Amino acid sequence: MTSKLDRRKKYTRMVLKDSLIELLKEKQISAITVKEICELADINRSTFYAHYADQYDLLDKIEDEIIEDMTGYLNQYHLVKEEDAFHIIEKLIDYFASKHEVCRTLFSEENDTTFQKKVMRFAQEVFQQHWPGSTLTGNDSKYLSTFVISGSIHVIKSWLNNGMDKSTTDMAEVISQLINKGLYGMKEG
């Protein structure tokens, strides 16, 4: 009986999350009501409130879940050499590709979500703790990581919005080249 309840809870949460993502493709979170989410999910409002406080709580849980997934994904690898960093960049881009609809929606400029800030904060911690070859300290390290991370996020957003027109390996190469060699070190192609 318990596993049946757990499956039902998982299903309900999945349908509510999917419904909110669909609505976010059309309008901002501030314009979305719990009633709309429930209608699209074919779930009654009392069921919604058994799981989430409001539409903002649901959005927050979706964003946090993605950050947790990325954390678990990154914890499988250790940054030691430049090649390892490339592999991790490629794996993270693979992750974004596997969740491209959700990520593109959450990264959208039209949406008022905190997703980009959460990804920035997450990546900032990873960068400062593990990036190989980063010998800068203090504010210089903070500025460098902000530059690299925000640039990388915008490149990934652009790639998602362009229908993922390059392979994940190609995108990892572009980002890796920009990080390690800068604009002047980029190969034409």
mmCIF file of C-alpha atoms in Angstrom:
data_model
loop_
_atom_site.group_PDB
_atom_site.id
_atom_site.type_symbol
_atom_site.label_atom_id
_atom_site.label_comp_id
_atom_site.label_asym_id
_atom_site.label_seq_id
_atom_site.Cartn_x
_atom_site.Cartn_y
_atom_site.Cartn_z
ATOM 1 C CA MET A 1 0.000 0.000 0.000
ATOM 2 C CA THR A 2 2.836 2.388 0.856
ATOM 3 C CA SER A 3 4.587 1.946 -2.507
ATOM 4 C CA LYS A 4 1.288 2.675 -4.280
ATOM 5 C CA LEU A 5 0.994 5.934 -2.306
ATOM 6 C CA ASP A 6 4.606 6.816 -3.066
ATOM 7 C CA ARG A 7 4.035 6.222 -6.783
ATOM 8 C CA ARG A 8 0.918 8.348 -6.675
ATOM 9 C CA LYS A 9 2.798 11.165 -4.903
ATOM 10 C CA LYS A 10 5.625 10.989 -7.438
ATOM 11 C CA TYR A 11 3.160 11.028 -10.309
ATOM 12 C CA THR A 12 1.236 13.981 -8.842
ATOM 13 C CA ARG A 13 4.413 15.987 -8.323
ATOM 14 C CA MET A 14 5.667 15.142 -11.812
ATOM 15 C CA VAL A 15 2.394 16.230 -13.437
ATOM 16 C CA LEU A 16 2.336 19.470 -11.444
ATOM 17 C CA LYS A 17 5.950 20.245 -12.370
ATOM 18 C CA ASP A 18 5.333 19.496 -16.038
ATOM 19 C CA SER A 19 2.219 21.686 -16.004
ATOM 20 C CA LEU A 20 4.063 24.624 -14.479
ATOM 21 C CA ILE A 21 6.867 24.312 -17.048
ATOM 22 C CA GLU A 22 4.272 24.317 -19.855
ATOM 23 C CA LEU A 23 2.658 27.452 -18.448
ATOM 24 C CA LEU A 24 6.051 29.153 -18.020
ATOM 25 C CA LYS A 25 6.569 28.818 -21.770
ATOM 26 C CA GLU A 26 3.623 31.191 -22.228
ATOM 27 C CA LYS A 27 3.845 33.600 -19.291
ATOM 28 C CA GLN A 28 5.757 34.645 -16.197
ATOM 29 C CA ILE A 29 5.364 32.940 -12.847
ATOM 30 C CA SER A 30 3.643 36.028 -11.398
ATOM 31 C CA ALA A 31 0.861 35.637 -13.984
ATOM 32 C CA ILE A 32 0.318 31.918 -13.337
ATOM 33 C CA THR A 33 -2.268 30.790 -10.799
ATOM 34 C CA VAL A 34 -2.520 27.562 -8.837
ATOM 35 C CA LYS A 35 -5.914 27.083 -10.470
ATOM 36 C CA GLU A 36 -4.315 27.114 -13.954
ATOM 37 C CA ILE A 37 -1.646 24.613 -12.905
ATOM 38 C CA CYS A 38 -4.282 22.298 -11.433
ATOM 39 C CA GLU A 39 -6.512 22.523 -14.491
ATOM 40 C CA LEU A 40 -3.646 21.669 -16.827
ATOM 41 C CA ALA A 41 -2.484 18.837 -14.546
ATOM 42 C CA ASP A 42 -6.036 17.601 -13.992
ATOM 43 C CA ILE A 43 -5.398 17.686 -10.236
ATOM 44 C CA ASN A 44 -7.630 19.334 -7.660
ATOM 45 C CA ARG A 45 -6.347 22.300 -5.672
ATOM 46 C CA SER A 46 -6.392 20.513 -2.307
ATOM 47 C CA THR A 47 -4.018 17.916 -3.790
ATOM 48 C CA PHE A 48 -1.750 20.719 -5.023
ATOM 49 C CA TYR A 49 -1.674 22.301 -1.556
ATOM 50 C CA ALA A 50 -0.861 18.938 0.010
ATOM 51 C CA HIS A 51 2.450 19.116 -1.883
ATOM 52 C CA TYR A 52 3.268 22.806 -2.380
ATOM 53 C CA ALA A 53 2.470 26.120 -0.702
ATOM 54 C CA ASP A 54 1.917 27.977 -4.006
ATOM 55 C CA GLN A 55 3.227 28.264 -7.578
ATOM 56 C CA TYR A 56 6.436 29.903 -6.339
ATOM 57 C CA ASP A 57 7.126 26.991 -4.001
ATOM 58 C CA LEU A 58 6.613 24.555 -6.892
ATOM 59 C CA LEU A 59 8.999 26.547 -9.102
ATOM 60 C CA ASP A 60 11.570 26.684 -6.298
ATOM 61 C CA LYS A 61 11.392 22.893 -5.899
ATOM 62 C CA ILE A 62 11.882 22.377 -9.646
ATOM 63 C CA GLU A 63 14.957 24.646 -9.647
ATOM 64 C CA ASP A 64 16.402 23.036 -6.507
ATOM 65 C CA GLU A 65 15.899 19.565 -7.963
ATOM 66 C CA ILE A 66 17.936 20.480 -11.038
ATOM 67 C CA ILE A 67 20.735 21.935 -8.889
ATOM 68 C CA GLU A 68 20.748 18.755 -6.776
ATOM 69 C CA ASP A 69 20.941 16.655 -9.954
ATOM 70 C CA MET A 70 23.876 18.722 -11.207
ATOM 71 C CA THR A 71 25.615 18.380 -7.843
ATOM 72 C CA GLY A 72 25.242 14.607 -7.939
ATOM 73 C CA TYR A 73 26.387 14.592 -11.534
ATOM 74 C CA LEU A 74 29.519 16.633 -10.744
ATOM 75 C CA ASN A 75 30.366 14.636 -7.623
ATOM 76 C CA GLN A 76 31.127 11.667 -9.874
ATOM 77 C CA TYR A 77 34.187 13.467 -11.233
ATOM 78 C CA HIS A 78 37.276 15.136 -9.819
ATOM 79 C CA LEU A 79 38.936 18.149 -11.387
ATOM 80 C CA VAL A 80 42.643 17.531 -11.590
ATOM 81 C CA LYS A 81 43.820 18.439 -15.073
ATOM 82 C CA GLU A 82 42.566 20.605 -17.927
ATOM 83 C CA GLU A 83 41.325 17.461 -19.739
ATOM 84 C CA ASP A 84 39.184 16.575 -16.700
ATOM 85 C CA ALA A 85 37.691 20.057 -16.740
ATOM 86 C CA PHE A 86 36.781 19.600 -20.411
ATOM 87 C CA HIS A 87 35.112 16.275 -19.615
ATOM 88 C CA ILE A 88 33.072 17.858 -16.833
ATOM 89 C CA ILE A 89 32.023 20.771 -19.054
ATOM 90 C CA GLU A 90 30.941 18.250 -21.678
ATOM 91 C CA LYS A 91 29.004 16.193 -19.105
ATOM 92 C CA LEU A 92 27.238 19.289 -17.765
ATOM 93 C CA ILE A 93 26.278 20.303 -21.292
ATOM 94 C CA ASP A 94 25.013 16.727 -21.800
ATOM 95 C CA TYR A 95 22.941 17.225 -18.653
ATOM 96 C CA PHE A 96 21.452 20.503 -19.947
ATOM 97 C CA ALA A 97 20.744 18.799 -23.289
ATOM 98 C CA SER A 98 18.915 15.953 -21.557
ATOM 99 C CA LYS A 99 16.692 18.503 -19.797
ATOM 100 C CA HIS A 100 16.702 21.064 -22.606
ATOM 101 C CA GLU A 101 12.984 21.951 -22.490
ATOM 102 C CA VAL A 102 12.986 22.630 -18.760
ATOM 103 C CA CYS A 103 16.356 24.412 -18.779
ATOM 104 C CA ARG A 104 15.515 26.558 -21.805
ATOM 105 C CA THR A 105 12.253 27.572 -20.125
ATOM 106 C CA LEU A 106 13.889 28.333 -16.776
ATOM 107 C CA PHE A 107 16.768 30.226 -18.418
ATOM 108 C CA SER A 108 14.388 32.260 -20.593
ATOM 109 C CA GLU A 109 14.755 36.029 -20.365
ATOM 110 C CA GLU A 110 10.952 36.316 -20.330
ATOM 111 C CA ASN A 111 10.660 34.314 -17.106
ATOM 112 C CA ASP A 112 11.204 35.788 -13.708
ATOM 113 C CA THR A 113 12.851 32.743 -12.158
ATOM 114 C CA THR A 114 15.802 32.466 -9.811
ATOM 115 C CA PHE A 115 17.232 29.536 -11.764
ATOM 116 C CA GLN A 116 20.130 31.415 -13.349
ATOM 117 C CA LYS A 117 21.148 32.845 -9.965
ATOM 118 C CA LYS A 118 21.060 29.366 -8.422
ATOM 119 C CA VAL A 119 23.163 27.927 -11.247
ATOM 120 C CA MET A 120 25.618 30.842 -10.865
ATOM 121 C CA ARG A 121 25.924 30.271 -7.120
ATOM 122 C CA PHE A 122 26.387 26.526 -7.590
ATOM 123 C CA ALA A 123 28.996 26.945 -10.330
ATOM 124 C CA GLN A 124 30.809 29.664 -8.343
ATOM 125 C CA GLU A 125 31.344 27.251 -5.455
ATOM 126 C CA VAL A 126 32.573 24.500 -7.763
ATOM 127 C CA PHE A 127 34.873 26.864 -9.654
ATOM 128 C CA GLN A 128 36.495 28.331 -6.549
ATOM 129 C CA GLN A 129 37.028 24.946 -4.928
ATOM 130 C CA HIS A 130 38.144 22.817 -7.828
ATOM 131 C CA TRP A 131 39.145 24.617 -11.008
ATOM 132 C CA PRO A 132 42.619 23.454 -12.095
ATOM 133 C CA GLY A 133 45.213 26.087 -12.794
ATOM 134 C CA SER A 134 43.303 28.812 -10.981
ATOM 135 C CA THR A 135 46.054 30.489 -8.997
ATOM 136 C CA LEU A 136 44.155 33.704 -8.367
ATOM 137 C CA THR A 137 42.990 34.457 -4.866
ATOM 138 C CA GLY A 138 40.487 36.740 -3.158
ATOM 139 C CA ASN A 139 38.532 39.193 -5.300
ATOM 140 C CA ASP A 140 40.501 38.319 -8.448
ATOM 141 C CA SER A 141 39.312 34.706 -8.213
ATOM 142 C CA LYS A 142 35.760 35.875 -7.576
ATOM 143 C CA TYR A 143 35.837 38.180 -10.615
ATOM 144 C CA LEU A 144 37.386 35.514 -12.835
ATOM 145 C CA SER A 145 34.856 32.881 -11.817
ATOM 146 C CA THR A 146 31.959 35.326 -12.292
ATOM 147 C CA PHE A 147 33.214 36.161 -15.788
ATOM 148 C CA VAL A 148 33.773 32.538 -16.795
ATOM 149 C CA ILE A 149 30.529 31.215 -15.307
ATOM 150 C CA SER A 150 28.215 33.949 -16.558
ATOM 151 C CA GLY A 151 29.767 33.730 -20.018
ATOM 152 C CA SER A 152 29.429 29.944 -20.046
ATOM 153 C CA ILE A 153 25.799 30.125 -18.924
ATOM 154 C CA HIS A 154 24.981 32.619 -21.676
ATOM 155 C CA VAL A 155 26.705 30.442 -24.284
ATOM 156 C CA ILE A 156 24.673 27.437 -23.099
ATOM 157 C CA LYS A 157 21.443 29.503 -23.098
ATOM 158 C CA SER A 158 22.150 30.619 -26.655
ATOM 159 C CA TRP A 159 22.873 27.036 -27.696
ATOM 160 C CA LEU A 160 19.609 25.796 -26.130
ATOM 161 C CA ASN A 161 17.670 28.603 -27.834
ATOM 162 C CA ASN A 162 19.284 27.750 -31.185
ATOM 163 C CA GLY A 163 17.917 24.223 -31.009
ATOM 164 C CA MET A 164 21.206 22.717 -29.831
ATOM 165 C CA ASP A 165 22.685 23.230 -33.300
ATOM 166 C CA LYS A 166 26.105 21.884 -32.284
ATOM 167 C CA SER A 167 26.999 18.655 -30.503
ATOM 168 C CA THR A 168 27.662 18.714 -26.781
ATOM 169 C CA THR A 169 31.325 17.944 -27.496
ATOM 170 C CA ASP A 170 31.566 20.920 -29.868
ATOM 171 C CA MET A 171 29.964 23.208 -27.277
ATOM 172 C CA ALA A 172 32.278 21.921 -24.551
ATOM 173 C CA GLU A 173 35.203 22.662 -26.876
ATOM 174 C CA VAL A 174 33.972 26.236 -27.480
ATOM 175 C CA ILE A 175 33.532 26.914 -23.758
ATOM 176 C CA SER A 176 36.792 25.196 -22.838
ATOM 177 C CA GLN A 177 38.721 27.201 -25.450
ATOM 178 C CA LEU A 178 37.203 30.453 -24.192
ATOM 179 C CA ILE A 179 38.002 29.594 -20.575
ATOM 180 C CA ASN A 180 41.529 28.347 -21.137
ATOM 181 C CA LYS A 181 42.720 30.498 -24.028
ATOM 182 C CA GLY A 182 40.362 33.429 -24.245
ATOM 183 C CA LEU A 183 38.949 34.995 -27.371
ATOM 184 C CA TYR A 184 42.341 35.205 -29.113
ATOM 185 C CA GLY A 185 42.969 31.494 -28.591
ATOM 186 C CA MET A 186 39.772 30.456 -30.362
ATOM 187 C CA LYS A 187 40.123 28.376 -33.491
ATOM 188 C CA GLU A 188 38.058 29.407 -36.488
ATOM 189 C CA GLY A 189 35.592 26.842 -37.665
#
